[in-house]
Coordinates of C-alpha atoms in Angstrom, one line a residue:
M1 CA -12.4 7.9 6.0
C2 CA -15.5 7.2 7.3
G3 CA -19.3 5.0 6.5
I4 CA -20.9 5.0 4.4
Y5 CA -24.9 4.0 4.3
L6 CA -27.7 4.2 0.8
T7 CA -30.5 1.9 -0.1
N8 CA -34.1 2.4 -1.4
L9 CA -36.0 0.5 1.9
P10 CA -38.2 2.8 3.4
L11 CA -36.5 3.9 7.1
K12 CA -37.7 6.6 9.1
K13 CA -34.7 8.2 10.4
E14 CA -34.8 7.4 14.1
K15 CA -34.4 3.5 12.4
L16 CA -31.3 5.6 9.7
R17 CA -29.5 6.1 12.7
S18 CA -29.5 2.5 14.5
K19 CA -28.2 1.3 11.1
L20 CA -25.4 4.3 11.3
D21 CA -24.6 3.2 14.6
W22 CA -22.9 0.3 13.8
I23 CA -20.0 1.6 11.8
S24 CA -19.8 4.9 14.3
H25 CA -15.9 4.0 14.8
R26 CA -15.7 3.9 11.4
G27 CA -15.4 7.9 11.6
P28 CA -16.2 9.4 15.1
D29 CA -15.7 13.5 14.3
F30 CA -19.3 13.2 12.4
T31 CA -22.7 11.4 11.3
G32 CA -24.4 12.6 8.7
M33 CA -28.7 11.9 7.4
L34 CA -30.1 13.2 4.3
Q35 CA -33.2 11.6 3.0
Q36 CA -34.8 12.4 -0.4
D37 CA -36.4 10.8 -3.4
N38 CA -37.2 8.2 -0.7
L39 CA -33.9 7.1 -1.2
S40 CA -32.0 7.6 2.5
F41 CA -28.3 8.6 2.4
G42 CA -26.1 7.5 5.5
H43 CA -22.5 9.1 6.1
T44 CA -19.7 9.5 9.7
R45 CA -16.6 10.8 8.8
L46 CA -13.7 10.4 9.6
S47 CA -11.7 14.2 9.2
I48 CA -8.3 14.3 8.1
L49 CA -8.8 16.5 4.6
D50 CA -10.1 19.9 4.9
L51 CA -11.5 19.8 8.8
D52 CA -14.2 22.0 8.4
E53 CA -18.3 21.6 8.5
R54 CA -18.5 22.6 4.5
S55 CA -16.8 18.9 4.0
N56 CA -19.1 17.0 5.7
Q57 CA -21.8 14.2 3.7
P58 CA -23.4 13.4 2.5
M59 CA -22.1 15.9 0.0
C60 CA -24.7 18.0 -2.3
H61 CA -23.9 19.2 -5.7
E62 CA -25.8 20.0 -8.8
H63 CA -28.6 17.0 -9.3
F64 CA -25.9 14.9 -7.5
I65 CA -26.1 13.7 -3.9
M66 CA -22.6 11.6 -2.8
V67 CA -20.8 9.6 0.2
F68 CA -17.6 8.3 -0.3
N69 CA -14.9 6.8 2.2
G70 CA -11.5 6.9 1.8
E71 CA -9.3 8.8 0.4
I72 CA -8.0 10.5 -3.4
Y73 CA -4.0 11.2 -3.1
N74 CA -4.2 13.1 -6.3
Y75 CA -6.9 15.2 -5.8
K76 CA -5.4 18.4 -6.0
T77 CA -3.8 17.0 -9.4
I78 CA -7.3 16.0 -10.8
K79 CA -9.0 19.2 -8.9
K80 CA -6.5 21.5 -11.1
E81 CA -7.2 19.8 -14.1
L82 CA -11.0 20.4 -13.5
E83 CA -10.1 23.8 -12.9
E84 CA -8.7 24.6 -16.0
E85 CA -11.6 23.9 -17.8
G86 CA -13.4 26.2 -15.6
E87 CA -15.3 24.6 -12.8
T88 CA -15.4 26.2 -9.3
F89 CA -15.0 24.8 -5.4
S90 CA -16.6 25.8 -2.2
T91 CA -13.6 22.8 0.0
Q92 CA -10.0 21.6 0.2
G93 CA -10.6 18.7 0.5
D94 CA -10.9 15.6 -2.3
S95 CA -15.1 14.9 -1.5
E96 CA -15.5 17.9 -3.7
V97 CA -13.2 16.7 -6.1
L98 CA -14.3 13.6 -6.3
L99 CA -18.4 14.6 -7.4
V100 CA -17.9 17.2 -9.4
G101 CA -14.7 15.0 -11.6
Y102 CA -17.7 12.7 -11.5
K103 CA -20.1 16.0 -12.4
R104 CA -17.3 16.4 -15.4
W105 CA -16.5 13.6 -16.8
G106 CA -18.9 10.4 -15.7
K107 CA -17.1 7.1 -15.3
E108 CA -14.2 8.4 -17.4
L109 CA -13.3 10.2 -14.2
I110 CA -12.0 6.9 -11.7
P111 CA -9.3 6.3 -14.0
K112 CA -7.6 8.8 -13.1
L113 CA -8.1 8.4 -9.3
N114 CA -4.8 7.3 -7.3
G115 CA -6.5 6.7 -4.1
M116 CA -8.2 3.9 -1.5
F117 CA -12.0 5.0 -1.9
A118 CA -15.4 3.5 -2.2
F119 CA -18.6 5.4 -2.7
S120 CA -22.2 5.8 -4.1
I121 CA -22.9 8.7 -6.7
Y122 CA -26.5 9.5 -6.8
D123 CA -28.1 11.5 -10.3
T124 CA -31.0 12.7 -9.1
I125 CA -31.7 13.7 -13.0
K126 CA -30.7 10.3 -14.4
N127 CA -32.7 8.6 -10.8
E128 CA -29.1 6.0 -11.1
I129 CA -26.7 5.5 -8.5
F130 CA -22.9 5.2 -10.3
S131 CA -20.5 3.7 -7.5
A132 CA -16.8 2.4 -7.7
R133 CA -14.7 0.6 -5.6
D134 CA -10.3 1.1 -5.6
R135 CA -9.0 -1.1 -8.0
L136 CA -7.2 -3.5 -4.9
G137 CA -10.1 -3.5 -2.9
V138 CA -8.7 -1.5 0.3
K139 CA -11.3 0.3 1.3
P140 CA -14.6 -2.3 1.7
F141 CA -18.2 -2.2 -0.5
Y142 CA -21.2 -3.9 0.4
Y143 CA -24.6 -4.4 -1.1
S144 CA -27.8 -6.3 -1.7
W145 CA -29.8 -5.5 -4.5
N146 CA -33.3 -7.9 -5.0
K147 CA -35.5 -6.6 -7.4
G148 CA -34.5 -2.8 -7.3
E149 CA -34.3 -2.7 -3.7
F150 CA -30.7 -1.9 -2.4
E151 CA -28.4 -0.8 0.4
I152 CA -25.4 -0.7 0.4
C153 CA -22.7 -0.2 3.8
S154 CA -19.3 0.1 4.5
Q155 CA -19.5 -3.1 6.9
I156 CA -21.9 -5.9 7.0
K157 CA -23.8 -5.6 10.1
P158 CA -26.0 -3.0 9.0
L159 CA -27.2 -5.3 6.0
A160 CA -27.4 -8.3 7.8
A161 CA -30.8 -8.0 9.2
N162 CA -33.5 -11.0 8.1
K163 CA -30.5 -12.1 5.5
T164 CA -28.8 -16.0 5.6
V165 CA -26.5 -17.5 6.0
D166 CA -24.3 -19.4 2.5
Q167 CA -23.2 -22.2 3.3
E168 CA -20.6 -21.8 -0.3
A169 CA -19.1 -19.0 2.0
I170 CA -19.4 -21.3 5.0
E171 CA -17.3 -23.8 2.2
I172 CA -14.6 -21.0 0.8
Y173 CA -14.2 -19.9 4.6
L174 CA -12.9 -23.2 5.7
Q175 CA -10.4 -23.4 4.3
T176 CA -9.2 -19.8 2.9
G177 CA -10.1 -18.6 6.9
Y178 CA -12.1 -15.7 5.1
V179 CA -14.9 -15.3 3.6
P180 CA -13.1 -12.9 -0.7
S181 CA -15.1 -11.2 -3.0
P182 CA -18.2 -11.1 -4.4
W183 CA -19.1 -13.7 -1.6
S184 CA -20.5 -11.8 1.8
I185 CA -21.9 -14.8 4.9
Y186 CA -24.9 -14.2 4.1
K187 CA -26.4 -14.7 0.7
E188 CA -28.5 -11.6 -0.4
V189 CA -25.2 -9.4 0.4
R190 CA -22.0 -9.3 -2.0
K191 CA -18.7 -7.8 -2.4
L192 CA -18.0 -5.1 -4.9
K193 CA -15.1 -6.4 -6.1
P194 CA -12.1 -4.0 -6.3
G195 CA -11.6 -1.9 -9.5
H196 CA -15.3 -2.4 -10.7
C197 CA -17.9 -0.4 -11.0
M198 CA -21.7 -0.5 -10.6
I199 CA -24.9 1.0 -11.9
M200 CA -28.2 0.6 -10.9
D201 CA -30.5 2.2 -12.8
L202 CA -33.7 2.6 -10.2
N203 CA -36.2 3.4 -13.0
S204 CA -36.0 0.1 -15.0
K205 CA -34.7 -1.6 -11.7
N206 CA -31.4 -3.0 -13.7
I207 CA -28.5 -3.0 -12.3
Q208 CA -24.5 -4.0 -14.3
F209 CA -21.6 -3.7 -13.5
E210 CA -18.1 -3.1 -15.4
Q211 CA -14.4 -3.5 -14.4
Y212 CA -12.0 -0.5 -14.6
W213 CA -8.4 -1.8 -14.0
D214 CA -6.6 -6.0 -13.2
L215 CA -3.7 -6.7 -13.4
Q216 CA -2.3 -7.5 -17.1
S217 CA 0.1 -9.6 -18.7
P218 CA 3.3 -7.8 -17.9
K219 CA 5.1 -6.1 -20.5
L220 CA 9.4 -7.2 -18.6
S221 CA 11.6 -4.1 -18.8
A222 CA 14.5 -2.8 -19.6
L223 CA 15.9 -1.4 -17.0
S224 CA 19.5 -2.5 -16.1
Y225 CA 18.7 -3.0 -12.4
T226 CA 20.7 0.0 -11.2
E227 CA 18.3 2.1 -13.3
A228 CA 14.9 0.5 -11.6
K229 CA 16.3 0.1 -8.5
D230 CA 16.5 4.5 -8.9
Q231 CA 12.5 4.5 -10.9
L232 CA 11.0 2.5 -8.0
H233 CA 12.8 4.6 -5.4
E234 CA 11.8 7.2 -6.9
L235 CA 8.5 6.0 -7.7
L236 CA 7.8 4.9 -3.2
K237 CA 8.7 8.7 -3.0
N238 CA 6.4 10.0 -4.4
A239 CA 4.0 7.3 -3.3
V240 CA 4.6 8.3 0.4
K241 CA 4.9 12.0 0.3
I242 CA 0.7 11.8 -1.4
R243 CA 0.1 9.7 1.5
L244 CA 1.7 12.9 3.9
Q245 CA -1.3 15.2 3.0
S246 CA -3.3 15.4 6.0
D247 CA -4.4 18.7 8.2
V248 CA -4.7 16.2 11.7
P249 CA -1.4 14.9 13.1
F250 CA 0.6 11.2 11.1
G251 CA 3.1 9.2 11.7
S252 CA 4.2 5.8 10.4
F253 CA 3.7 2.1 11.5
L254 CA 7.5 1.6 12.0
S255 CA 8.3 -3.3 13.2
G256 CA 11.6 -5.2 12.7
G257 CA 10.5 -5.3 8.7
I258 CA 12.1 -4.1 5.7
D259 CA 8.4 -2.0 3.7
S260 CA 7.7 -0.4 6.8
A261 CA 11.8 0.3 7.6
L262 CA 11.6 2.1 4.1
V263 CA 8.0 3.6 4.2
S264 CA 9.2 5.3 7.1
A265 CA 13.0 6.1 6.7
I266 CA 11.6 7.9 2.6
A267 CA 8.5 9.8 5.2
N268 CA 10.8 10.7 8.1
K269 CA 12.6 12.0 5.3
I270 CA 10.5 14.6 3.1
V271 CA 9.1 15.5 6.6
N272 CA 12.3 16.9 8.0
G273 CA 13.0 14.4 10.4
N274 CA 9.9 15.3 12.4
L275 CA 8.0 12.2 11.7
K276 CA 6.4 10.0 14.6
T277 CA 6.8 6.1 14.5
F278 CA 5.1 3.7 16.2
T279 CA 5.7 0.3 17.3
I280 CA 3.9 -2.9 19.9
G281 CA 6.5 -4.8 21.2
F282 CA 5.3 -8.5 23.1
D283 CA 6.4 -9.6 26.3
N284 CA 8.2 -12.6 24.3
P285 CA 11.7 -12.3 22.6
E286 CA 10.0 -14.8 20.2
Y287 CA 7.5 -12.4 18.2
D288 CA 9.0 -9.5 19.6
E289 CA 9.9 -6.9 17.3
S290 CA 10.2 -3.3 19.1
V291 CA 14.5 -3.4 19.6
L292 CA 15.2 -3.7 15.3
A293 CA 12.3 -1.4 15.7
S294 CA 14.2 0.7 18.3
K295 CA 17.0 0.2 16.3
F296 CA 15.5 1.4 13.1
S297 CA 14.0 4.7 14.8
E298 CA 17.8 5.4 15.5
I299 CA 20.1 5.2 11.8
I300 CA 16.6 7.5 10.9
G301 CA 15.9 9.5 13.5
S302 CA 12.6 9.4 14.1
K303 CA 10.3 9.8 17.0
H304 CA 9.9 6.7 18.9
Q305 CA 7.2 5.9 20.7
E306 CA 7.4 1.9 21.6
T307 CA 4.8 -0.2 23.6
I308 CA 5.3 -3.5 25.8
C309 CA 1.9 -5.8 25.3
S310 CA 2.0 -9.0 27.7
A311 CA -0.2 -12.0 26.2
K312 CA -3.1 -10.8 28.2
D313 CA -3.6 -6.3 26.6
L314 CA -4.0 -9.8 23.4
I315 CA -5.9 -11.3 25.5
E316 CA -8.2 -8.4 26.8
L317 CA -8.6 -7.8 23.6
F318 CA -10.7 -10.8 21.9
P319 CA -14.4 -8.8 22.3
S320 CA -13.1 -6.8 19.7
F321 CA -11.6 -8.6 17.1
F322 CA -14.7 -11.2 17.3
K323 CA -16.9 -7.7 16.7
T324 CA -15.3 -6.2 14.5
Y325 CA -15.1 -8.4 11.8
G326 CA -18.4 -8.5 10.6
E327 CA -18.1 -11.1 8.7
P328 CA -16.1 -14.9 10.1
F329 CA -12.4 -14.5 9.7
A330 CA -9.5 -15.5 10.5
D331 CA -6.1 -13.9 11.2
S332 CA -5.5 -14.2 14.3
S333 CA -2.7 -10.8 13.9
A334 CA -5.9 -9.0 13.8
I335 CA -5.7 -9.0 16.9
P336 CA -1.7 -6.9 17.7
S337 CA -3.3 -5.0 14.1
L338 CA -6.5 -3.6 16.6
L339 CA -3.1 -3.1 19.2
L340 CA -1.9 -1.9 17.4
N341 CA -4.1 1.5 15.9
K342 CA -5.4 1.3 19.9
T343 CA -2.1 2.2 21.2
T344 CA -1.2 5.1 18.3
K345 CA -5.0 6.8 17.9
P346 CA -4.4 9.0 20.9
M347 CA -1.0 10.6 19.4
V348 CA -2.6 10.3 15.4
T349 CA -5.0 9.8 13.1
V350 CA -3.6 8.6 10.0
A351 CA -0.3 5.8 9.6
L352 CA 1.8 4.5 6.7
S353 CA 2.3 1.2 6.7
G354 CA 4.7 -1.5 5.0
D355 CA 1.8 -3.8 4.0
G356 CA 1.8 -4.7 0.4
G357 CA 5.5 -4.9 0.0
D358 CA 5.1 -8.8 0.2
E359 CA 3.1 -9.1 -2.6
S360 CA 4.7 -7.3 -5.4
F361 CA 8.1 -7.8 -4.4
L362 CA 7.7 -11.9 -3.5
G363 CA 9.0 -11.8 0.4
Y364 CA 6.3 -14.3 1.5
N365 CA 7.5 -17.4 2.2
H366 CA 5.5 -19.2 0.1
F367 CA 8.1 -17.1 -2.9
K368 CA 11.2 -19.6 -1.4
W369 CA 8.9 -23.0 -1.5
S370 CA 7.8 -21.9 -4.7
T371 CA 10.4 -21.9 -6.2
K372 CA 11.9 -25.8 -4.9
I373 CA 8.9 -27.4 -5.2
K374 CA 8.7 -26.2 -8.7
L375 CA 10.8 -28.6 -9.9
V376 CA 8.9 -31.6 -8.9
F377 CA 6.5 -30.6 -10.9
N378 CA 8.6 -31.7 -13.3
T379 CA 7.9 -35.6 -12.7
P380 CA 4.7 -37.6 -14.0
Y381 CA 2.1 -37.0 -12.7
L382 CA 1.0 -40.3 -12.1
I383 CA 4.8 -40.7 -10.4
R384 CA 3.8 -38.6 -8.5
M385 CA 0.9 -40.4 -7.6
L386 CA 2.4 -44.0 -7.1
I387 CA 5.0 -41.8 -4.5
A388 CA 2.2 -40.6 -2.1
S389 CA -0.4 -43.6 -1.9
I390 CA 3.0 -45.5 -1.3
I391 CA 5.1 -43.9 1.7
P392 CA 3.3 -43.4 4.7
F393 CA 3.5 -39.7 4.4
K394 CA 1.0 -39.7 8.0
W395 CA 4.0 -40.7 10.2
L396 CA 5.0 -37.0 9.7
G397 CA 2.1 -35.8 11.3
K398 CA 0.7 -32.6 9.5
I399 CA 3.7 -32.0 7.6
G400 CA 3.8 -35.1 6.2
L401 CA 0.0 -35.0 5.2
G402 CA 1.2 -31.2 3.9
V403 CA 3.9 -33.1 1.5
K404 CA 1.4 -36.0 -0.1
N405 CA -1.4 -33.3 -0.9
I406 CA 1.5 -31.3 -3.1
L407 CA 2.2 -34.1 -4.8
S408 CA -1.0 -35.6 -5.7
Y409 CA -1.8 -31.5 -7.4
K410 CA -1.8 -31.8 -11.5
T411 CA 0.0 -28.7 -11.9
F412 CA 2.2 -26.4 -10.1
D413 CA -1.1 -23.7 -10.9
S414 CA -3.2 -26.3 -8.4
F415 CA -0.3 -26.0 -5.6
I416 CA 0.4 -22.2 -6.4
E417 CA -3.8 -22.2 -5.9
G418 CA -3.1 -24.6 -2.6
I419 CA -0.8 -21.6 -1.1
F420 CA -4.4 -20.3 -0.1
T421 CA -6.8 -22.9 0.5
G422 CA -3.9 -25.6 2.8
F423 CA -2.3 -28.5 1.9
G424 CA -3.3 -30.7 5.1
P425 CA -6.8 -31.9 5.4
L426 CA -9.7 -29.9 4.6
L427 CA -11.4 -28.8 7.2
S428 CA -14.8 -29.2 4.5
T429 CA -16.1 -32.2 3.4
N430 CA -16.8 -30.5 0.5
K431 CA -13.7 -30.5 -1.2
R432 CA -14.2 -28.6 -3.9
T433 CA -12.3 -25.8 -4.7
D434 CA -14.4 -24.5 -8.1
W435 CA -15.2 -20.9 -6.4
L436 CA -11.7 -20.4 -7.8
K437 CA -13.1 -20.2 -11.0
E438 CA -12.8 -16.5 -9.8
F439 CA -9.3 -15.5 -9.7
W440 CA -8.1 -18.1 -12.5
L441 CA -7.1 -15.2 -15.0
Y442 CA -3.9 -15.1 -12.9
R443 CA -2.7 -17.9 -14.7
S444 CA -3.3 -16.5 -18.0
W445 CA -0.9 -13.4 -17.4
S446 CA 2.6 -14.9 -16.9
N447 CA 4.4 -16.9 -18.0
T448 CA 7.0 -16.9 -14.7
P449 CA 5.7 -19.8 -12.1
L450 CA 6.8 -17.2 -8.9
Q451 CA 4.7 -14.0 -11.0
R452 CA 1.5 -16.7 -10.8
A453 CA 1.9 -17.0 -7.5
A454 CA 2.5 -13.2 -6.7
D455 CA -0.8 -12.6 -8.9
L456 CA -2.8 -15.1 -7.0
N457 CA -1.2 -13.0 -3.8
I458 CA -2.8 -9.8 -4.6
K459 CA -5.7 -10.8 -6.0
L460 CA -6.7 -13.4 -3.1
W461 CA -4.9 -12.7 -0.6
L462 CA -4.0 -9.5 -0.7
E463 CA -7.0 -7.5 -1.0
N464 CA -9.7 -10.2 1.6
D465 CA -7.3 -11.0 4.3
S466 CA -4.1 -8.0 4.2
N467 CA -6.7 -5.3 3.2
V468 CA -9.3 -6.4 5.8
K469 CA -7.4 -6.8 8.6
V470 CA -6.1 -3.4 8.6
D471 CA -9.3 -1.8 7.3
R472 CA -10.9 -2.6 10.4
A473 CA -8.3 -2.9 13.2
S474 CA -7.8 0.3 12.4
M475 CA -10.8 1.9 12.1
A476 CA -12.0 0.1 15.1
Y477 CA -10.5 3.1 17.0
G478 CA -11.0 6.2 13.8
V479 CA -7.4 5.7 12.4
E480 CA -6.8 6.0 9.2
V481 CA -4.2 3.5 7.0
R482 CA -2.2 4.1 4.2
S483 CA 0.1 2.2 2.2
P484 CA 2.9 3.7 -0.1
F485 CA 2.6 -0.6 -1.7
L486 CA -0.9 -0.6 -2.1
D487 CA -0.4 2.7 -4.7
Y488 CA -1.4 0.4 -8.5
R489 CA 1.5 2.1 -10.3
V490 CA 4.4 0.4 -7.1
I491 CA 2.4 -2.6 -8.0
E492 CA 2.3 -2.6 -11.6
F493 CA 5.9 -1.0 -11.9
A494 CA 6.7 -4.7 -9.5
R495 CA 5.2 -6.4 -12.6
T496 CA 7.3 -5.2 -15.1
L497 CA 10.7 -6.0 -13.0
P498 CA 12.4 -9.6 -14.0
I499 CA 12.5 -11.6 -10.9
S500 CA 15.4 -11.5 -10.4
Y501 CA 15.3 -8.0 -9.3
R502 CA 13.2 -9.3 -7.2
F503 CA 14.1 -12.4 -5.9
H504 CA 17.9 -13.6 -5.5
N505 CA 20.1 -16.5 -4.2
G506 CA 16.8 -17.1 -2.4
K507 CA 15.4 -14.4 -1.1
G508 CA 12.7 -12.2 -2.1
K509 CA 13.0 -8.5 -2.1
R510 CA 16.6 -7.9 -3.7
I511 CA 15.6 -4.0 -4.8
L512 CA 14.0 -3.2 -1.8
R513 CA 16.8 -4.2 -0.4
D514 CA 19.2 -2.5 -2.1
I515 CA 16.8 0.7 -1.6
L516 CA 16.6 0.9 2.1
N517 CA 20.1 0.2 2.6
E518 CA 20.3 3.0 1.6
Y519 CA 18.9 4.3 4.6
I520 CA 19.7 1.4 6.9
P521 CA 23.1 -0.9 7.3
E522 CA 22.0 -4.2 5.9
K523 CA 23.5 -5.5 8.2
V524 CA 21.0 -4.4 10.2
F525 CA 18.2 -4.8 9.4
D526 CA 18.8 -7.9 6.9
V527 CA 17.4 -10.5 9.7
P528 CA 14.7 -13.5 10.3
K529 CA 11.3 -12.1 8.8
K530 CA 9.4 -12.5 12.3
G531 CA 5.6 -10.9 10.9
F532 CA 2.8 -9.9 13.2
A533 CA 2.1 -13.0 15.2
I534 CA 1.0 -13.9 18.3
P535 CA 1.7 -16.9 20.0
L536 CA -1.9 -19.3 19.6
A537 CA -0.6 -22.4 19.8
Q538 CA 1.0 -21.8 23.1
W539 CA -2.7 -19.6 24.6
M540 CA -5.0 -22.5 22.4
R541 CA -3.5 -24.4 25.1
N542 CA -3.6 -22.4 28.1
E543 CA -6.1 -19.4 28.7
L544 CA -8.2 -20.3 25.4
K545 CA -8.2 -23.8 25.7
E546 CA -11.6 -24.0 28.6
D547 CA -13.4 -21.8 25.9
I548 CA -12.1 -23.6 22.8
I549 CA -13.3 -26.8 24.7
Q550 CA -16.7 -24.7 25.6
H551 CA -17.3 -23.6 21.7
L552 CA -16.6 -26.7 19.7
N553 CA -19.2 -28.8 21.3
D554 CA -20.5 -32.0 19.9
D555 CA -23.5 -29.6 18.9
F556 CA -21.8 -26.9 17.2
L557 CA -19.6 -29.6 15.0
S558 CA -22.6 -31.0 13.6
S559 CA -24.5 -27.6 13.5
V560 CA -22.0 -26.7 11.0
K561 CA -23.6 -28.3 7.3
G562 CA -20.2 -28.9 5.3
L563 CA -17.2 -28.5 8.4
N564 CA -15.9 -32.2 8.6
A565 CA -16.4 -32.6 12.1
R566 CA -14.5 -35.9 13.0
T567 CA -11.2 -33.8 11.9
V568 CA -11.7 -30.9 14.2
K569 CA -11.8 -33.4 17.0
K570 CA -9.0 -34.8 16.0
F571 CA -7.0 -31.9 15.3
M572 CA -8.2 -30.5 18.6
Q573 CA -6.6 -34.5 20.6
W574 CA -3.7 -34.0 19.4
H575 CA -3.2 -29.9 19.7
F576 CA -4.1 -30.2 23.1
N577 CA -1.9 -33.8 23.8
N578 CA 1.4 -31.4 22.0
K579 CA 1.5 -33.7 19.1
G580 CA 1.3 -31.4 16.5
D581 CA 0.9 -27.5 15.6
Y582 CA -2.8 -27.8 14.9
S583 CA -3.6 -24.0 15.6
P584 CA -5.1 -22.9 12.5
Y585 CA -7.1 -25.3 11.9
I586 CA -8.7 -24.7 15.8
W587 CA -8.5 -21.0 15.3
R588 CA -10.8 -21.1 11.8
V589 CA -13.1 -23.1 13.6
Y590 CA -13.0 -20.9 16.8
V591 CA -13.9 -18.1 14.8
L592 CA -16.3 -19.2 12.9
S593 CA -18.0 -20.6 16.4
K594 CA -18.0 -17.2 18.1
W595 CA -19.5 -15.7 14.4
F596 CA -22.6 -18.0 14.8
K597 CA -22.9 -17.4 18.6
N598 CA -22.4 -13.1 18.3
N599 CA -24.9 -13.7 15.2
P600 CA -28.0 -15.1 15.6
I601 CA -29.1 -17.2 13.2
E602 CA -30.4 -19.8 11.8
N603 CA -27.6 -21.8 10.5
Q604 CA -28.3 -23.1 6.3

């Protein structure tokens, strides 16, 4: 886990070092710099495998130079294959395996990789840079390209100088709360899409992209439920096992949820009861899962560490939150994620997590809504529109406005997209969602509505919200988080399973529940899902109110092109007067205001 930087812009060493200072938190153990052939390579290392300096980067091998961020979990298998073909190695880590593998197989190496990665390799003979990003976008990859001049980095801040705000990105953010790939908050900076390679030919000054992986139309499995459960269990065991490879202390995040409980239970069995598990609890019982997590730990026999936090602890992290994420990012659960990594770092450097289970195994509440609301679309569109125009839904407040919008969607796919763009009034004056065409392939992969909802969840939300949240929060404190449910084999296998194997009797994760029942009795874990949330609505009426009013003033609201200032003011008034919970909308605009304050730039 590291930070990478690469450019052909003319940089003095002092300037290169200042660029790396912005990403030093991603790799606090070593900072490496190399300048060759008018290129500047930078790397900040978090040492996980082969702690010796021989694995520092930038790494050179014959006529190749590499900067690499991530982990290749199956590197030992690939290394053995390379050795059988006559290759030799001088290190014990995955970085050299990646570099030698590329020398031997070129881009054909990439489908062989099981891991989270973003890397660039410079071929000094071809004068070409080959880059790739992992299948699910776990690791970030920002780049700029202008007539052959380029910069590449793990985070956006080192690329931000002299850039202009992308108005389309602002409008997408106002709908979703994040800026999805391939966009970035700046016009001149883009993100390499997951499952893609990028080839920069520095001779012809040409750039091209190739996709090496995507979700496909799933072939429905003929396995019985018991056979599927057993195969998935074995697959999860392997996904956990290969993520336990580490030369530094490791542990597992354990909440009150099914996913982290299952990952921790499997991991603890693999390491013979020596797993350290970590939980943060809150002094507000509505959001606290620490008691249940402690019970899980007691049953599976892990060495448990619990930290109880107050509202004050979380609020003190707000400045870190606004600086850590680089782009506007409105998922407030990032704040407890920062706190979890901060409290964990003194004890471990690598932590397993349960992220990704909800997407593949239909755990989110919106999957429950989808099963009920899809019946609405059996009613002809014109009749639904008539109902929406006659009934005064506004009397029901925010819920009523959401119901009215749902009735107005032409198709069920439009409703699915509404899950991620908001069912209430848009904060943007531009109500167009043309940008979603970037993700429309999800409509063709499956005839099953719930699977289509899950696929858009994976392609849009998982990469751009969940993965961003986890990566930035963990790397802010030099922690590497590994998620077995993000193993592409698990995702591909889950999509072949009948919906009934995953969603049954109004509950998601049926098959995971039955596997977890082999470790923890179902009566213990079968409780309502809380999620990793904070009492944001309450804080906005109290601790944060004054700062929100100060930031969301008329000058700021009128300065953001495309922002519906009138709507924001209404939401603030209604929320502060306790006439409904409009905190998600207000928080989104508040975060945007903080981003502009921390990144002074002409608002275009």
